[in-house]
GROMACS .gro file of C-alpha atoms in nm:
model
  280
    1UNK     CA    1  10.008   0.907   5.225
    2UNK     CA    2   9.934   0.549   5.258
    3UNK     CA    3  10.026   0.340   5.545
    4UNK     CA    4  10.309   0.093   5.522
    5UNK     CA    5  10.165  -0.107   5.831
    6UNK     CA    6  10.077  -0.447   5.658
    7UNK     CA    7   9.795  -0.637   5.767
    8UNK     CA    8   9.636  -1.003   5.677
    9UNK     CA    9   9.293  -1.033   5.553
   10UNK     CA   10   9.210  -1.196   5.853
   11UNK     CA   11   9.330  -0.914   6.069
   12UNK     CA   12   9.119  -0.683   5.837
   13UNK     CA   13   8.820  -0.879   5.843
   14UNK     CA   14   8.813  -0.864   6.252
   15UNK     CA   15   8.830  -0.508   6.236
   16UNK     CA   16   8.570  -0.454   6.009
   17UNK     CA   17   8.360  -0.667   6.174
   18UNK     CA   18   8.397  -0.477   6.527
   19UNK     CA   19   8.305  -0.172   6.337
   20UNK     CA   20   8.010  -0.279   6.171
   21UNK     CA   21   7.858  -0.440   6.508
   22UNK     CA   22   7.574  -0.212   6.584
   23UNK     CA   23   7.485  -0.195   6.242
   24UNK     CA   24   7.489  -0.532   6.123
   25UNK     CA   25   7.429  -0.850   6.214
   26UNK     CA   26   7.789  -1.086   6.260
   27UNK     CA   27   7.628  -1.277   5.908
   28UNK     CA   28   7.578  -1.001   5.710
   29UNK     CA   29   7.845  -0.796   5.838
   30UNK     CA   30   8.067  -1.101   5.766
   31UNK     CA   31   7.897  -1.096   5.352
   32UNK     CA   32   7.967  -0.705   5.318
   33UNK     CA   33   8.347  -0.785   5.379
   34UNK     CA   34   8.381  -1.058   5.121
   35UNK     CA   35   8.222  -0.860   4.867
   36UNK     CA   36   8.452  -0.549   4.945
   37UNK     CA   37   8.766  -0.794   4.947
   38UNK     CA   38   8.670  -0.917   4.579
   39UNK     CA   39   8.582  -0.628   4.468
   40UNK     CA   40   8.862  -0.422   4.554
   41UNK     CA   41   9.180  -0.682   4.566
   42UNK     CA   42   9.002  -0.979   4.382
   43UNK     CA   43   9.071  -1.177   4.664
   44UNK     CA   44   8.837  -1.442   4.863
   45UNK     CA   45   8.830  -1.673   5.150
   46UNK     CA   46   9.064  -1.882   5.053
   47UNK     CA   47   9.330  -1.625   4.987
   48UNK     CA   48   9.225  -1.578   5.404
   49UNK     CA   49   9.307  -1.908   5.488
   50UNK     CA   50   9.644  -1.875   5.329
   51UNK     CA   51   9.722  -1.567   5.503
   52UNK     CA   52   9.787  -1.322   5.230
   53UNK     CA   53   9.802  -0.961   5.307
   54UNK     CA   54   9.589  -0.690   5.192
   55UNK     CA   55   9.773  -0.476   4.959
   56UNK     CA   56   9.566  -0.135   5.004
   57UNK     CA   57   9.396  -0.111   5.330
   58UNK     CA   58   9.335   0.232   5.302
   59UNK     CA   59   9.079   0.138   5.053
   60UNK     CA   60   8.891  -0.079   5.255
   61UNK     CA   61   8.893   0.174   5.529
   62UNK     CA   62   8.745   0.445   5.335
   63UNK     CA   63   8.470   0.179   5.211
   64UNK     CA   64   8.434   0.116   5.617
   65UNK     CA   65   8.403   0.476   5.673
   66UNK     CA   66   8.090   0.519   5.446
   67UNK     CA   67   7.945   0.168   5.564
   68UNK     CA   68   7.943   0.331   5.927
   69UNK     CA   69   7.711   0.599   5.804
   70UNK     CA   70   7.459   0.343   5.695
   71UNK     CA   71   7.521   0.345   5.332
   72UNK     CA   72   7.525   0.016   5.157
   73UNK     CA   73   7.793  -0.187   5.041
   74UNK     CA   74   7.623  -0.252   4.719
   75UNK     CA   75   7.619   0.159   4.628
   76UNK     CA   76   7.923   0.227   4.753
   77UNK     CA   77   8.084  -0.038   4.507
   78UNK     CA   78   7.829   0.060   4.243
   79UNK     CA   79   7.735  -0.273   4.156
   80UNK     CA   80   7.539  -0.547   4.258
   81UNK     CA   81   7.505  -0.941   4.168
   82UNK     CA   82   7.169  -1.022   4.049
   83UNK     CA   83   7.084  -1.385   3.894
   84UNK     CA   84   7.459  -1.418   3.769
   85UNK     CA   85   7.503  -1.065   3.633
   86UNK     CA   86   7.696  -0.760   3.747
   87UNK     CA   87   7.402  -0.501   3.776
   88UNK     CA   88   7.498  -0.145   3.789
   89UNK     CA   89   7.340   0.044   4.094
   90UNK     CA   90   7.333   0.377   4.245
   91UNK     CA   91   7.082   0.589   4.538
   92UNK     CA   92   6.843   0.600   4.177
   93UNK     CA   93   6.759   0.253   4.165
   94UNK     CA   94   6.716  -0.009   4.435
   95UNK     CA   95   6.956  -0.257   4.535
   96UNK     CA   96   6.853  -0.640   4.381
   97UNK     CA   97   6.752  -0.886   4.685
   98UNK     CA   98   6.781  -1.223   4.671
   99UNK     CA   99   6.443  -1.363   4.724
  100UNK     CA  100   6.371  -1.154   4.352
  101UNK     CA  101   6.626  -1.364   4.186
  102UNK     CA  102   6.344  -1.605   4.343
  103UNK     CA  103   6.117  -1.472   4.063
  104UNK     CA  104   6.289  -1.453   3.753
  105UNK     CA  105   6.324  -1.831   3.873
  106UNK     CA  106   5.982  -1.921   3.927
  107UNK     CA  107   5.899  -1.711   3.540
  108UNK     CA  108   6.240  -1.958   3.379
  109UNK     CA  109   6.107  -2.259   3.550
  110UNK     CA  110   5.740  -2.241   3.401
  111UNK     CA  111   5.801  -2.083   3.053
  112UNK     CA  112   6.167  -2.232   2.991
  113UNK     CA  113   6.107  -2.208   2.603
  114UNK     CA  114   5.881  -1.888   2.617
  115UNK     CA  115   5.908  -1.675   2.318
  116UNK     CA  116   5.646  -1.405   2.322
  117UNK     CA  117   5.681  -1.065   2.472
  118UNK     CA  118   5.727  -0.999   2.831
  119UNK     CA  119   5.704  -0.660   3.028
  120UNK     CA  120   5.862  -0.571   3.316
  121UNK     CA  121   5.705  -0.315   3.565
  122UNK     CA  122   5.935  -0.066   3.782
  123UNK     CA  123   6.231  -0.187   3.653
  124UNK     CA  124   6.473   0.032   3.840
  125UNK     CA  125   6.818  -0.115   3.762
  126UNK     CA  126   6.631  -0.343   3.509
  127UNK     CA  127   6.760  -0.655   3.673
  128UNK     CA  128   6.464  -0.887   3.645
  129UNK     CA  129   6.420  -0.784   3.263
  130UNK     CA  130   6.754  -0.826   3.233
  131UNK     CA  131   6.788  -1.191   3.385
  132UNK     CA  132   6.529  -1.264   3.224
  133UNK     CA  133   6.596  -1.201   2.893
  134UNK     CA  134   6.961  -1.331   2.951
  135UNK     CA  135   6.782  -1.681   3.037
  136UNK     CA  136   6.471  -1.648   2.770
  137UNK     CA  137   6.668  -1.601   2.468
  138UNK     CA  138   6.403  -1.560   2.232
  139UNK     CA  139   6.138  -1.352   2.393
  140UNK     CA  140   6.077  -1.008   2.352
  141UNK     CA  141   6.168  -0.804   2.685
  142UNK     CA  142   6.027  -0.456   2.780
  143UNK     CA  143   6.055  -0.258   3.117
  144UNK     CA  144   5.851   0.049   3.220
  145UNK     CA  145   6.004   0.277   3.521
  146UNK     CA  146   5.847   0.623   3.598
  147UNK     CA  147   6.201   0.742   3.716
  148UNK     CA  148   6.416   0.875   3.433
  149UNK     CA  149   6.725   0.824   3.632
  150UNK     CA  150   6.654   0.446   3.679
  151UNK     CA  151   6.597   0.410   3.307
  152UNK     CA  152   6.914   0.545   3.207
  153UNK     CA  153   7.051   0.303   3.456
  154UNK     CA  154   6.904   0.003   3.349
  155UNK     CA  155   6.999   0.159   2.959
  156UNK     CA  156   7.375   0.124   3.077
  157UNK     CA  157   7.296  -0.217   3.254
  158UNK     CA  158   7.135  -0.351   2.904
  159UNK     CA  159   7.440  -0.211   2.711
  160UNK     CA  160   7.717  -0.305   2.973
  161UNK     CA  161   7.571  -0.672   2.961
  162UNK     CA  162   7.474  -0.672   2.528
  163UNK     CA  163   7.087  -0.774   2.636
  164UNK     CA  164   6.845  -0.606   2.393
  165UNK     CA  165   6.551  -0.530   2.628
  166UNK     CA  166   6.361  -0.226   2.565
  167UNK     CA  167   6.335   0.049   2.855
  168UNK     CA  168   6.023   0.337   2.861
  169UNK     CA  169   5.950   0.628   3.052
  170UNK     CA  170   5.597   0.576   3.184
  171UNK     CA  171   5.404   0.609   3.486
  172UNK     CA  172   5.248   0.241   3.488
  173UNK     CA  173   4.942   0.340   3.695
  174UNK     CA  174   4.800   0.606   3.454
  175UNK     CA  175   4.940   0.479   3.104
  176UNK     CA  176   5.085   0.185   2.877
  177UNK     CA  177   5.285   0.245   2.646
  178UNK     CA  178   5.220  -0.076   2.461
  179UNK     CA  179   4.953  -0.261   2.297
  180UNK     CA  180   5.031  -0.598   2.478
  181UNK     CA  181   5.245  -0.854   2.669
  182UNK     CA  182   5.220  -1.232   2.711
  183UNK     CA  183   5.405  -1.231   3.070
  184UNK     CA  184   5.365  -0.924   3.295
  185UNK     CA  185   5.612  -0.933   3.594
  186UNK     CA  186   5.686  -0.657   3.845
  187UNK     CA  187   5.825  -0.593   4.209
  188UNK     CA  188   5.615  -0.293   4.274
  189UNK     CA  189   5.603  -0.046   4.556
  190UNK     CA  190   5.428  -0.235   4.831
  191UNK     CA  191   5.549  -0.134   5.132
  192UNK     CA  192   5.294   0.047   5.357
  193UNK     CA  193   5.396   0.409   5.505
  194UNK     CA  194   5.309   0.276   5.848
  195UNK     CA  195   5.616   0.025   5.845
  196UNK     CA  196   5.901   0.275   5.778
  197UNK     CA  197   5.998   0.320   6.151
  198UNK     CA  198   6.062  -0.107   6.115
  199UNK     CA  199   6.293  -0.085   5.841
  200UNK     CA  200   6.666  -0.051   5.871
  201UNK     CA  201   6.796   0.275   5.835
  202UNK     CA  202   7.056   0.198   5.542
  203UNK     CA  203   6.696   0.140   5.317
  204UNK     CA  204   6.486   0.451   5.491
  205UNK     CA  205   6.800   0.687   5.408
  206UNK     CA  206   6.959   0.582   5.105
  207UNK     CA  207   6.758   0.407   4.901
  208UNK     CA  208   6.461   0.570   4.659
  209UNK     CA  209   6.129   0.567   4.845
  210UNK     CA  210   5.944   0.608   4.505
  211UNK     CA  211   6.028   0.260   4.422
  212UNK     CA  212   5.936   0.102   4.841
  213UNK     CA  213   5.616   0.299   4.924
  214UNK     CA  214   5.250   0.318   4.852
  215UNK     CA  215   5.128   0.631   5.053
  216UNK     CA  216   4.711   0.547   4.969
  217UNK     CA  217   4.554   0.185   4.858
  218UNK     CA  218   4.873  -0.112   4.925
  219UNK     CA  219   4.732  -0.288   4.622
  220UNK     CA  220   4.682  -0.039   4.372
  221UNK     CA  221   5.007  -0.185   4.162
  222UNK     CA  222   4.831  -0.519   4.183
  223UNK     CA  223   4.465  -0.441   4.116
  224UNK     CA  224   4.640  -0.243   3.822
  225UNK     CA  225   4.826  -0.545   3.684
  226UNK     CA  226   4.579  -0.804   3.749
  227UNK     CA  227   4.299  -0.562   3.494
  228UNK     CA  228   4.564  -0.545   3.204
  229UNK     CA  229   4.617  -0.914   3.242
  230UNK     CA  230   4.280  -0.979   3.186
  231UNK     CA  231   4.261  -0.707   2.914
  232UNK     CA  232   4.539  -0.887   2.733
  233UNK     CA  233   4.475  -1.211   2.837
  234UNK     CA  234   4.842  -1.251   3.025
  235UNK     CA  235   4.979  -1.391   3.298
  236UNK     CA  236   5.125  -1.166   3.592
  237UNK     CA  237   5.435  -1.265   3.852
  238UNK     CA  238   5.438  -1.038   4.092
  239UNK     CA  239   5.648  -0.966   4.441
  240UNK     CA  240   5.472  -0.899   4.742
  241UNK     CA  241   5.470  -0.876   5.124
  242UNK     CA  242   5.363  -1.189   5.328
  243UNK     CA  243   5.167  -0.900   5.540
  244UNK     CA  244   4.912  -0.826   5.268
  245UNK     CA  245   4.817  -1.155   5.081
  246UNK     CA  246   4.505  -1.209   5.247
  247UNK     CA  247   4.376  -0.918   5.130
  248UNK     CA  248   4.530  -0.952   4.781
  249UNK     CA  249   4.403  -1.249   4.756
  250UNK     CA  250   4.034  -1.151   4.880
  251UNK     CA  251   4.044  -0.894   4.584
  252UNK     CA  252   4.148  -1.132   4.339
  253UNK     CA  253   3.880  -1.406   4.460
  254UNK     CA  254   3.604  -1.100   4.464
  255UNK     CA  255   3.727  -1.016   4.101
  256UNK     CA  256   3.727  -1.372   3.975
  257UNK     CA  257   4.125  -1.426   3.903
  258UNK     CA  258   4.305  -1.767   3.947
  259UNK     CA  259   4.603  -1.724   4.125
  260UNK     CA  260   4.850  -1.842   4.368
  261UNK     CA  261   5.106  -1.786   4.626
  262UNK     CA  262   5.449  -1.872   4.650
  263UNK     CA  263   5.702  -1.870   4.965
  264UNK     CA  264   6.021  -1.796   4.945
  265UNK     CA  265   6.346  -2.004   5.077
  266UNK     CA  266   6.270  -1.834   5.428
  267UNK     CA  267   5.934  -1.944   5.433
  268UNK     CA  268   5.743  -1.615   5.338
  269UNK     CA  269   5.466  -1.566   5.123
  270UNK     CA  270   5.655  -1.330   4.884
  271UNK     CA  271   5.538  -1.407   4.489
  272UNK     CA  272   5.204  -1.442   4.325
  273UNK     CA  273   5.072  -1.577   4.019
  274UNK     CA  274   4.745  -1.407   3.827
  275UNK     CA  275   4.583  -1.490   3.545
  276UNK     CA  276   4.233  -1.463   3.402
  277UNK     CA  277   3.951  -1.677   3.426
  278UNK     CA  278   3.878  -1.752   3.077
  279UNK     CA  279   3.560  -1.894   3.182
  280UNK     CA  280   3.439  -1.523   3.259
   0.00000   0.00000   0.00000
């Protein structure tokens, strides 16, 4: 049975807020309760300001409830914003940040008219082919994922949002499933064993490790993308970790790529850029 105490979104938001202290931070714990209010009552801030009451509160409790055990927001709701779309996400895929929406900008900004074929590499919930394609009309989009789960989630994602992008079953590092691509982007794994006792325990416990961790060599997705770029003459945007560019970028200078770095709005050095030299 439902409780007929009545309470203000502002009296909500306090609560939920004290709850969530010792998990998150007052800013994000502050973003995890706007995105539950619209969500579940299609309300927002300014509904706040005008005091209007919450018309189900036990639904926000039971969202509390799992938030306290760690799990995110973003699987809970099953669903995620990503570059303008509503991306489809469960503990198969991993969540879309915001510094990747960084990417697909960076790929829009420098091929705005691009038409040729474009792959994406562990495309989990296939949000950067996705945004991508939604933004580069024309071009022909492909993803790769080794995870059947994730494919059949970016499959719904693709349908849900009428984008024709191609998904495959493939394990990138041993096989290709295509002759070629003109753009090759990818957030690989790139996170070193060593750092999971630094990361927050709502990524070590919920979300799939497949897709965050490289157990031998931290660059083998790299050194792996860079070779098929020059083997099909493309051009590669990748993620990566601000902790392992010098070293990326000593194997790329040792190998004879061009390539460059890019920081992201907090200042990191989180994207890179490889291509070829043609002059090889």
């Amino acid at each position: 049975m439902k409780s007929a105490f009545f309470m203000n979104i502002s009296q909500l938001k306090k609560q939920f807020i004290s709850e969530l202290n010792s998990i998150y931070e007052l800013d994000e714990a502050t973003a995890i309760f706007y995105l539950a209010l619209h969500s579940i009552e299609a309300k927002t801030k300014t509904d706040e300001l005008f005091g209007k009451l919450i018309n189900d509160k036990d639904k926000f409790f039971d969202v509390l409830r799992e938030l306290k055990t760690g799990k995110p927001i973003q699987y809970i709701l099953g669903f995620s914003h990503f570059a303008g779309l509503k991306i489809k996400v469960d503990k198969n895929v991993l969540i879309p940040r915001p510094e990747t929406e960084e990417l697909v900008v960076w790929i829009i900004e420098e091929n705005p008219s691009f038409n040729g074929t474009l792959l994406d590499i562990g495309t989990g919930s296939g949000c950067i082919a996705l945004a991508l394609k939604n933004k580069l009309k024309n071009a022909q989009v492909r993803a790769l994922d080794i995870s059947k789960k994730a494919i059949e989630i970016a499959q719904e994602n693709a349908l849900a949002l009428g984008l024709n992008v191609e998904f495959l079953k493939c394990n990138f590092l041993e096989e290709t499933p295509i002759n070629r691509a003109d753009i090759l982007v990818s957030n690989p794994p790139y996170i070193g064993t060593a750092e999971k006792e630094a990361m927050h325990k709502n990524v070590l416990e919920f979300e799939p490790h497949l897709a965050l961790f490289v157990e031998d060599d931290i660059l083998i997705f790299y050194k792996r993308l860079a070779l098929l770029s020059k083997k099909w003459n493309s051009i590669v945007y990748a993620e990566t970790s601000e902790f392992y560019c010098d070293r990326l970028a000593n194997w790329l200078m040792e190998k004879n790529f061009i390539f460059e770095f890019r920081k992201d709005l907090q200042g990191k050095s989180r994207f890179v850029k490889i291509r070829p030299n043609t002059r090889d």
